[in-house]
Amino acid sequence: MAAVSDRLPAFPWDKLEPYKKTAAAHPDGIVDLSVGTPVDPVPQLIRQALIDAADSPGYPTVWGTKELRDAITGWLRGRLGASAAEHRNVLPVVGSKELVAWLPTQLGLGAGDKVAYPRLAYPTYEVGARLCGAEAVVYDDPTELDPAGVKLLWLNSPSNPTGKVLGKAELVRIVAWAREHGILLFSDECYLELGWEAEPVSVLHDDVCGGSYEGIVAVHSLSKRSNLAGYRAAFVAGDADVLGELLEIRKHGGMMTPAPVQAATVAALGDDLHVAEQRERYAARRAALRTALEAHGFRVEHSEASLYLWVTRDEPCWDTVAHLADLGILVAPGDFYGEAGARFVRVAFTATDERVEAAVKRLG
């Protein structure tokens, strides 16, 4: 076991502990904006669906119920513009982080293979490569990579941490390049429904992929849009051959979404009202924090989507973390997401209205 864990980087969040203690010592308590975890209630109709399905004594299936697959394909067609989506193009997963971390291993990648992801990125892409012994490579523009040995290409739009959105024309270009070189493309689109100054587009949109999912898969989660981080409700969609292989592997591994969570997912994907209401909450928090941060001397870059503001005072990120911790505010240092973030911090606007208001006052 030590040999496997030795492949992994140090868990970054442990480095924040001293600053968390500083922020917690504030007389009015900590405002924790370091992690994008939902804090608002799970919508009632989703909770009711979970309760109604609580009497589930038998094993669930890895592929999910027909009702779940119907809900996912219907959402793909209606929300993402993926008009050709069928049951064979979908697969439930036990939260998107599990999928990201174990995907290279489940694809059979290893030494000599390359896994590519953005230079500024969610750390779990690198973890997935390291777990299977593949080489992790970063890019600014994936089409400028040497394609030799690249077996898996990660896109992330909207981006965590920057909130940057890849436009439709850019996605078309990248999909064409990946197909030309026989590279499997996975697009992490977990923040797609949280566009603020841009309208995120899926790689599965007909205009991007030409109505064919060959060589492309999109990753989606209900954690952010529906406050279901605690449910571990997510799914992948796209290339039927790729998903069919993953389905067989995951059957052997017992990677099953619990039956009540499947029922809750059906309810969540069938209702748009709670998504709109949650967006309104996030929009108000985002606007308040952005105004306060800019008045405090920060510059906001990208951040046109997602649940974060990517900000800088043009100083080392840990200096910024320390400064804000003295105000009782905890944020994530940009270097958690790659060396290119060394002068930025990521500010989540997932705290309660009361905590966001406290942060705004302290920044003032």
PDB file of N, CA, C and O in Angstrom, residues 107-166:
ATOM      1  N   LEU A 107      -9.203   2.331 -17.818  1.00  0.00           N
ATOM      2  CA  LEU A 107      -8.945   2.302 -19.259  1.00  0.00           C
ATOM      3  C   LEU A 107      -7.736   1.436 -19.599  1.00  0.00           C
ATOM      4  O   LEU A 107      -7.422   1.244 -20.779  1.00  0.00           O
ATOM      5  N   GLY A 108      -7.068   0.926 -18.567  1.00  0.00           N
ATOM      6  CA  GLY A 108      -5.908   0.074 -18.798  1.00  0.00           C
ATOM      7  C   GLY A 108      -4.633   0.830 -19.105  1.00  0.00           C
ATOM      8  O   GLY A 108      -3.677   0.255 -19.639  1.00  0.00           O
ATOM      9  N   LEU A 109      -4.570   2.114 -18.748  1.00  0.00           N
ATOM     10  CA  LEU A 109      -3.363   2.895 -19.009  1.00  0.00           C
ATOM     11  C   LEU A 109      -2.292   2.568 -17.970  1.00  0.00           C
ATOM     12  O   LEU A 109      -2.586   2.082 -16.877  1.00  0.00           O
ATOM     13  N   GLY A 110      -1.058   2.879 -18.324  1.00  0.00           N
ATOM     14  CA  GLY A 110       0.043   2.594 -17.416  1.00  0.00           C
ATOM     15  C   GLY A 110       1.334   3.213 -17.916  1.00  0.00           C
ATOM     16  O   GLY A 110       1.318   4.214 -18.652  1.00  0.00           O
ATOM     17  N   ALA A 111       2.443   2.629 -17.530  1.00  0.00           N
ATOM     18  CA  ALA A 111       3.754   3.166 -17.897  1.00  0.00           C
ATOM     19  C   ALA A 111       3.869   3.297 -19.416  1.00  0.00           C
ATOM     20  O   ALA A 111       3.475   2.401 -20.163  1.00  0.00           O
ATOM     21  N   GLY A 112       4.379   4.451 -19.848  1.00  0.00           N
ATOM     22  CA  GLY A 112       4.530   4.720 -21.272  1.00  0.00           C
ATOM     23  C   GLY A 112       3.369   5.468 -21.886  1.00  0.00           C
ATOM     24  O   GLY A 112       3.483   6.002 -22.992  1.00  0.00           O
ATOM     25  N   ASP A 113       2.235   5.520 -21.168  1.00  0.00           N
ATOM     26  CA  ASP A 113       1.075   6.279 -21.642  1.00  0.00           C
ATOM     27  C   ASP A 113       1.074   7.667 -21.015  1.00  0.00           C
ATOM     28  O   ASP A 113       1.644   7.885 -19.951  1.00  0.00           O
ATOM     29  N   LYS A 114       0.417   8.587 -21.690  1.00  0.00           N
ATOM     30  CA  LYS A 114       0.338   9.961 -21.198  1.00  0.00           C
ATOM     31  C   LYS A 114      -1.117  10.359 -20.988  1.00  0.00           C
ATOM     32  O   LYS A 114      -1.988  10.037 -21.800  1.00  0.00           O
ATOM     33  N   VAL A 115      -1.357  11.073 -19.879  1.00  0.00           N
ATOM     34  CA  VAL A 115      -2.657  11.658 -19.576  1.00  0.00           C
ATOM     35  C   VAL A 115      -2.466  13.175 -19.550  1.00  0.00           C
ATOM     36  O   VAL A 115      -1.645  13.682 -18.791  1.00  0.00           O
ATOM     37  N   ALA A 116      -3.189  13.886 -20.393  1.00  0.00           N
ATOM     38  CA  ALA A 116      -3.004  15.337 -20.530  1.00  0.00           C
ATOM     39  C   ALA A 116      -4.190  16.081 -19.927  1.00  0.00           C
ATOM     40  O   ALA A 116      -5.341  15.655 -20.043  1.00  0.00           O
ATOM     41  N   TYR A 117      -3.891  17.203 -19.289  1.00  0.00           N
ATOM     42  CA  TYR A 117      -4.936  18.020 -18.660  1.00  0.00           C
ATOM     43  C   TYR A 117      -4.445  19.469 -18.615  1.00  0.00           C
ATOM     44  O   TYR A 117      -3.265  19.747 -18.816  1.00  0.00           O
ATOM     45  N   PRO A 118      -5.341  20.432 -18.342  1.00  0.00           N
ATOM     46  CA  PRO A 118      -4.947  21.847 -18.375  1.00  0.00           C
ATOM     47  C   PRO A 118      -3.854  22.181 -17.362  1.00  0.00           C
ATOM     48  O   PRO A 118      -3.756  21.565 -16.300  1.00  0.00           O
ATOM     49  N   ARG A 119      -3.049  23.190 -17.708  1.00  0.00           N
ATOM     50  CA  ARG A 119      -1.952  23.611 -16.824  1.00  0.00           C
ATOM     51  C   ARG A 119      -2.481  24.063 -15.467  1.00  0.00           C
ATOM     52  O   ARG A 119      -1.845  23.847 -14.431  1.00  0.00           O
ATOM     53  N   LEU A 120      -3.621  24.722 -15.461  1.00  0.00           N
ATOM     54  CA  LEU A 120      -4.324  25.062 -14.219  1.00  0.00           C
ATOM     55  C   LEU A 120      -5.519  24.136 -14.128  1.00  0.00           C
ATOM     56  O   LEU A 120      -6.422  24.194 -14.973  1.00  0.00           O
ATOM     57  N   ALA A 121      -5.541  23.249 -13.120  1.00  0.00           N
ATOM     58  CA  ALA A 121      -6.563  22.208 -13.146  1.00  0.00           C
ATOM     59  C   ALA A 121      -6.830  21.623 -11.773  1.00  0.00           C
ATOM     60  O   ALA A 121      -6.015  21.693 -10.857  1.00  0.00           O
ATOM     61  N   TYR A 122      -7.980  21.014 -11.675  1.00  0.00           N
ATOM     62  CA  TYR A 122      -8.406  20.166 -10.561  1.00  0.00           C
ATOM     63  C   TYR A 122      -7.317  19.119 -10.326  1.00  0.00           C
ATOM     64  O   TYR A 122      -6.922  18.401 -11.249  1.00  0.00           O
ATOM     65  N   PRO A 123      -6.800  18.998  -9.110  1.00  0.00           N
ATOM     66  CA  PRO A 123      -5.648  18.117  -8.873  1.00  0.00           C
ATOM     67  C   PRO A 123      -5.888  16.639  -9.159  1.00  0.00           C
ATOM     68  O   PRO A 123      -4.932  15.886  -9.363  1.00  0.00           O
ATOM     69  N   THR A 124      -7.154  16.200  -9.201  1.00  0.00           N
ATOM     70  CA  THR A 124      -7.427  14.776  -9.333  1.00  0.00           C
ATOM     71  C   THR A 124      -7.095  14.233 -10.715  1.00  0.00           C
ATOM     72  O   THR A 124      -6.914  13.027 -10.889  1.00  0.00           O
ATOM     73  N   TYR A 125      -6.988  15.091 -11.740  1.00  0.00           N
ATOM     74  CA  TYR A 125      -6.532  14.600 -13.040  1.00  0.00           C
ATOM     75  C   TYR A 125      -5.119  14.021 -12.919  1.00  0.00           C
ATOM     76  O   TYR A 125      -4.818  12.957 -13.457  1.00  0.00           O
ATOM     77  N   GLU A 126      -4.248  14.736 -12.226  1.00  0.00           N
ATOM     78  CA  GLU A 126      -2.886  14.245 -12.013  1.00  0.00           C
ATOM     79  C   GLU A 126      -2.893  12.983 -11.155  1.00  0.00           C
ATOM     80  O   GLU A 126      -2.147  12.025 -11.416  1.00  0.00           O
ATOM     81  N   VAL A 127      -3.716  12.971 -10.121  1.00  0.00           N
ATOM     82  CA  VAL A 127      -3.801  11.801  -9.246  1.00  0.00           C
ATOM     83  C   VAL A 127      -4.167  10.561 -10.057  1.00  0.00           C
ATOM     84  O   VAL A 127      -3.587   9.476  -9.882  1.00  0.00           O
ATOM     85  N   GLY A 128      -5.136  10.691 -10.967  1.00  0.00           N
ATOM     86  CA  GLY A 128      -5.545   9.558 -11.783  1.00  0.00           C
ATOM     87  C   GLY A 128      -4.410   8.999 -12.609  1.00  0.00           C
ATOM     88  O   GLY A 128      -4.256   7.779 -12.736  1.00  0.00           O
ATOM     89  N   ALA A 129      -3.595   9.896 -13.176  1.00  0.00           N
ATOM     90  CA  ALA A 129      -2.446   9.447 -13.964  1.00  0.00           C
ATOM     91  C   ALA A 129      -1.429   8.732 -13.079  1.00  0.00           C
ATOM     92  O   ALA A 129      -0.908   7.672 -13.431  1.00  0.00           O
ATOM     93  N   ARG A 130      -1.170   9.292 -11.919  1.00  0.00           N
ATOM     94  CA  ARG A 130      -0.173   8.703 -11.018  1.00  0.00           C
ATOM     95  C   ARG A 130      -0.612   7.350 -10.478  1.00  0.00           C
ATOM     96  O   ARG A 130       0.214   6.462 -10.292  1.00  0.00           O
ATOM     97  N   LEU A 131      -1.887   7.198 -10.211  1.00  0.00           N
ATOM     98  CA  LEU A 131      -2.372   5.934  -9.661  1.00  0.00           C
ATOM     99  C   LEU A 131      -2.080   4.757 -10.588  1.00  0.00           C
ATOM    100  O   LEU A 131      -1.800   3.648 -10.134  1.00  0.00           O
ATOM    101  N   CYS A 132      -2.162   4.987 -11.896  1.00  0.00           N
ATOM    102  CA  CYS A 132      -1.943   3.885 -12.832  1.00  0.00           C
ATOM    103  C   CYS A 132      -0.517   3.843 -13.372  1.00  0.00           C
ATOM    104  O   CYS A 132      -0.184   2.961 -14.166  1.00  0.00           O
ATOM    105  N   GLY A 133       0.322   4.813 -12.969  1.00  0.00           N
ATOM    106  CA  GLY A 133       1.703   4.817 -13.426  1.00  0.00           C
ATOM    107  C   GLY A 133       1.917   5.487 -14.764  1.00  0.00           C
ATOM    108  O   GLY A 133       3.003   5.388 -15.347  1.00  0.00           O
ATOM    109  N   ALA A 134       0.898   6.184 -15.271  1.00  0.00           N
ATOM    110  CA  ALA A 134       1.044   6.912 -16.530  1.00  0.00           C
ATOM    111  C   ALA A 134       1.755   8.244 -16.289  1.00  0.00           C
ATOM    112  O   ALA A 134       1.904   8.691 -15.151  1.00  0.00           O
ATOM    113  N   GLU A 135       2.169   8.877 -17.371  1.00  0.00           N
ATOM    114  CA  GLU A 135       2.834  10.186 -17.287  1.00  0.00           C
ATOM    115  C   GLU A 135       1.791  11.292 -17.388  1.00  0.00           C
ATOM    116  O   GLU A 135       0.966  11.294 -18.312  1.00  0.00           O
ATOM    117  N   ALA A 136       1.815  12.211 -16.437  1.00  0.00           N
ATOM    118  CA  ALA A 136       0.913  13.354 -16.459  1.00  0.00           C
ATOM    119  C   ALA A 136       1.572  14.504 -17.224  1.00  0.00           C
ATOM    120  O   ALA A 136       2.709  14.873 -16.931  1.00  0.00           O
ATOM    121  N   VAL A 137       0.864  15.056 -18.215  1.00  0.00           N
ATOM    122  CA  VAL A 137       1.393  16.186 -18.979  1.00  0.00           C
ATOM    123  C   VAL A 137       0.352  17.296 -18.985  1.00  0.00           C
ATOM    124  O   VAL A 137      -0.860  17.036 -19.012  1.00  0.00           O
ATOM    125  N   VAL A 138       0.824  18.537 -18.936  1.00  0.00           N
ATOM    126  CA  VAL A 138      -0.087  19.681 -18.891  1.00  0.00           C
ATOM    127  C   VAL A 138      -0.003  20.459 -20.196  1.00  0.00           C
ATOM    128  O   VAL A 138       0.983  20.369 -20.935  1.00  0.00           O
ATOM    129  N   TYR A 139      -1.046  21.222 -20.460  1.00  0.00           N
ATOM    130  CA  TYR A 139      -1.085  21.996 -21.699  1.00  0.00           C
ATOM    131  C   TYR A 139      -1.740  23.348 -21.466  1.00  0.00           C
ATOM    132  O   TYR A 139      -2.504  23.539 -20.511  1.00  0.00           O
ATOM    133  N   ASP A 140      -1.419  24.291 -22.354  1.00  0.00           N
ATOM    134  CA  ASP A 140      -2.174  25.542 -22.464  1.00  0.00           C
ATOM    135  C   ASP A 140      -3.210  25.415 -23.573  1.00  0.00           C
ATOM    136  O   ASP A 140      -4.347  25.848 -23.433  1.00  0.00           O
ATOM    137  N   ASP A 141      -2.787  24.815 -24.695  1.00  0.00           N
ATOM    138  CA  ASP A 141      -3.679  24.495 -25.809  1.00  0.00           C
ATOM    139  C   ASP A 141      -3.425  23.034 -26.147  1.00  0.00           C
ATOM    140  O   ASP A 141      -2.314  22.672 -26.543  1.00  0.00           O
ATOM    141  N   PRO A 142      -4.415  22.159 -25.988  1.00  0.00           N
ATOM    142  CA  PRO A 142      -4.155  20.736 -26.198  1.00  0.00           C
ATOM    143  C   PRO A 142      -3.683  20.398 -27.603  1.00  0.00           C
ATOM    144  O   PRO A 142      -2.950  19.422 -27.794  1.00  0.00           O
ATOM    145  N   THR A 143      -4.075  21.207 -28.604  1.00  0.00           N
ATOM    146  CA  THR A 143      -3.685  20.893 -29.975  1.00  0.00           C
ATOM    147  C   THR A 143      -2.209  21.176 -30.232  1.00  0.00           C
ATOM    148  O   THR A 143      -1.698  20.843 -31.303  1.00  0.00           O
ATOM    149  N   GLU A 144      -1.531  21.795 -29.262  1.00  0.00           N
ATOM    150  CA  GLU A 144      -0.092  22.018 -29.388  1.00  0.00           C
ATOM    151  C   GLU A 144       0.725  20.909 -28.721  1.00  0.00           C
ATOM    152  O   GLU A 144       1.958  20.931 -28.752  1.00  0.00           O
ATOM    153  N   LEU A 145       0.045  19.923 -28.128  1.00  0.00           N
ATOM    154  CA  LEU A 145       0.733  18.777 -27.544  1.00  0.00           C
ATOM    155  C   LEU A 145       1.333  17.900 -28.630  1.00  0.00           C
ATOM    156  O   LEU A 145       0.790  17.805 -29.739  1.00  0.00           O
ATOM    157  N   ASP A 146       2.428  17.227 -28.305  1.00  0.00           N
ATOM    158  CA  ASP A 146       2.900  16.134 -29.144  1.00  0.00           C
ATOM    159  C   ASP A 146       1.946  14.975 -28.898  1.00  0.00           C
ATOM    160  O   ASP A 146       1.874  14.453 -27.780  1.00  0.00           O
ATOM    161  N   PRO A 147       1.190  14.539 -29.901  1.00  0.00           N
ATOM    162  CA  PRO A 147       0.173  13.514 -29.654  1.00  0.00           C
ATOM    163  C   PRO A 147       0.735  12.123 -29.369  1.00  0.00           C
ATOM    164  O   PRO A 147      -0.011  11.256 -28.892  1.00  0.00           O
ATOM    165  N   ALA A 148       2.006  11.919 -29.612  1.00  0.00           N
ATOM    166  CA  ALA A 148       2.598  10.594 -29.417  1.00  0.00           C
ATOM    167  C   ALA A 148       2.466  10.164 -27.951  1.00  0.00           C
ATOM    168  O   ALA A 148       2.931  10.858 -27.051  1.00  0.00           O
ATOM    169  N   GLY A 149       1.836   9.049 -27.720  1.00  0.00           N
ATOM    170  CA  GLY A 149       1.706   8.507 -26.369  1.00  0.00           C
ATOM    171  C   GLY A 149       0.553   9.051 -25.558  1.00  0.00           C
ATOM    172  O   GLY A 149       0.257   8.538 -24.474  1.00  0.00           O
ATOM    173  N   VAL A 150      -0.117  10.116 -26.042  1.00  0.00           N
ATOM    174  CA  VAL A 150      -1.253  10.674 -25.300  1.00  0.00           C
ATOM    175  C   VAL A 150      -2.464   9.761 -25.520  1.00  0.00           C
ATOM    176  O   VAL A 150      -2.972   9.645 -26.634  1.00  0.00           O
ATOM    177  N   LYS A 151      -2.908   9.122 -24.472  1.00  0.00           N
ATOM    178  CA  LYS A 151      -4.037   8.197 -24.576  1.00  0.00           C
ATOM    179  C   LYS A 151      -5.323   8.791 -24.026  1.00  0.00           C
ATOM    180  O   LYS A 151      -6.412   8.345 -24.385  1.00  0.00           O
ATOM    181  N   LEU A 152      -5.201   9.770 -23.140  1.00  0.00           N
ATOM    182  CA  LEU A 152      -6.381  10.383 -22.521  1.00  0.00           C
ATOM    183  C   LEU A 152      -6.155  11.882 -22.420  1.00  0.00           C
ATOM    184  O   LEU A 152      -5.146  12.332 -21.880  1.00  0.00           O
ATOM    185  N   LEU A 153      -7.104  12.639 -22.955  1.00  0.00           N
ATOM    186  CA  LEU A 153      -7.060  14.102 -22.915  1.00  0.00           C
ATOM    187  C   LEU A 153      -8.242  14.602 -22.104  1.00  0.00           C
ATOM    188  O   LEU A 153      -9.398  14.334 -22.438  1.00  0.00           O
ATOM    189  N   TRP A 154      -7.939  15.333 -21.028  1.00  0.00           N
ATOM    190  CA  TRP A 154      -8.978  15.942 -20.211  1.00  0.00           C
ATOM    191  C   TRP A 154      -9.218  17.385 -20.648  1.00  0.00           C
ATOM    192  O   TRP A 154      -8.279  18.176 -20.742  1.00  0.00           O
ATOM    193  N   LEU A 155     -10.467  17.736 -20.881  1.00  0.00           N
ATOM    194  CA  LEU A 155     -10.888  19.130 -20.961  1.00  0.00           C
ATOM    195  C   LEU A 155     -11.655  19.442 -19.687  1.00  0.00           C
ATOM    196  O   LEU A 155     -12.215  18.547 -19.041  1.00  0.00           O
ATOM    197  N   ASN A 156     -11.712  20.722 -19.326  1.00  0.00           N
ATOM    198  CA  ASN A 156     -12.490  21.142 -18.167  1.00  0.00           C
ATOM    199  C   ASN A 156     -13.064  22.521 -18.440  1.00  0.00           C
ATOM    200  O   ASN A 156     -12.377  23.519 -18.332  1.00  0.00           O
ATOM    201  N   SER A 157     -14.334  22.520 -18.848  1.00  0.00           N
ATOM    202  CA  SER A 157     -15.011  23.780 -19.153  1.00  0.00           C
ATOM    203  C   SER A 157     -16.460  23.681 -18.687  1.00  0.00           C
ATOM    204  O   SER A 157     -17.177  22.765 -19.120  1.00  0.00           O
ATOM    205  N   PRO A 158     -16.866  24.601 -17.792  1.00  0.00           N
ATOM    206  CA  PRO A 158     -16.103  25.660 -17.129  1.00  0.00           C
ATOM    207  C   PRO A 158     -14.997  25.090 -16.233  1.00  0.00           C
ATOM    208  O   PRO A 158     -15.156  24.041 -15.644  1.00  0.00           O
ATOM    209  N   SER A 159     -13.912  25.862 -16.161  1.00  0.00           N
ATOM    210  CA  SER A 159     -12.730  25.401 -15.451  1.00  0.00           C
ATOM    211  C   SER A 159     -12.858  25.536 -13.941  1.00  0.00           C
ATOM    212  O   SER A 159     -13.404  26.502 -13.425  1.00  0.00           O
ATOM    213  N   ASN A 160     -12.340  24.532 -13.261  1.00  0.00           N
ATOM    214  CA  ASN A 160     -12.004  24.644 -11.843  1.00  0.00           C
ATOM    215  C   ASN A 160     -10.476  24.624 -11.801  1.00  0.00           C
ATOM    216  O   ASN A 160      -9.892  23.613 -12.176  1.00  0.00           O
ATOM    217  N   PRO A 161      -9.813  25.732 -11.437  1.00  0.00           N
ATOM    218  CA  PRO A 161     -10.292  26.817 -10.580  1.00  0.00           C
ATOM    219  C   PRO A 161     -10.677  28.127 -11.255  1.00  0.00           C
ATOM    220  O   PRO A 161     -11.224  28.999 -10.595  1.00  0.00           O
ATOM    221  N   THR A 162     -10.373  28.319 -12.549  1.00  0.00           N
ATOM    222  CA  THR A 162     -10.412  29.674 -13.097  1.00  0.00           C
ATOM    223  C   THR A 162     -11.786  30.151 -13.529  1.00  0.00           C
ATOM    224  O   THR A 162     -12.008  31.351 -13.674  1.00  0.00           O
ATOM    225  N   GLY A 163     -12.721  29.221 -13.785  1.00  0.00           N
ATOM    226  CA  GLY A 163     -14.013  29.617 -14.318  1.00  0.00           C
ATOM    227  C   GLY A 163     -14.000  29.927 -15.791  1.00  0.00           C
ATOM    228  O   GLY A 163     -15.002  30.388 -16.346  1.00  0.00           O
ATOM    229  N   LYS A 164     -12.888  29.642 -16.477  1.00  0.00           N
ATOM    230  CA  LYS A 164     -12.788  29.899 -17.913  1.00  0.00           C
ATOM    231  C   LYS A 164     -13.683  28.948 -18.685  1.00  0.00           C
ATOM    232  O   LYS A 164     -13.813  27.770 -18.341  1.00  0.00           O
ATOM    233  N   VAL A 165     -14.297  29.448 -19.761  1.00  0.00           N
ATOM    234  CA  VAL A 165     -15.201  28.663 -20.590  1.00  0.00           C
ATOM    235  C   VAL A 165     -14.609  28.534 -21.989  1.00  0.00           C
ATOM    236  O   VAL A 165     -14.169  29.526 -22.583  1.00  0.00           O
ATOM    237  N   LEU A 166     -14.591  27.317 -22.508  1.00  0.00           N
ATOM    238  CA  LEU A 166     -14.166  27.075 -23.883  1.00  0.00           C
ATOM    239  C   LEU A 166     -15.351  27.307 -24.807  1.00  0.00           C
ATOM    240  O   LEU A 166     -16.421  26.724 -24.612  1.00  0.00           O
TER     241      LEU A 166
END
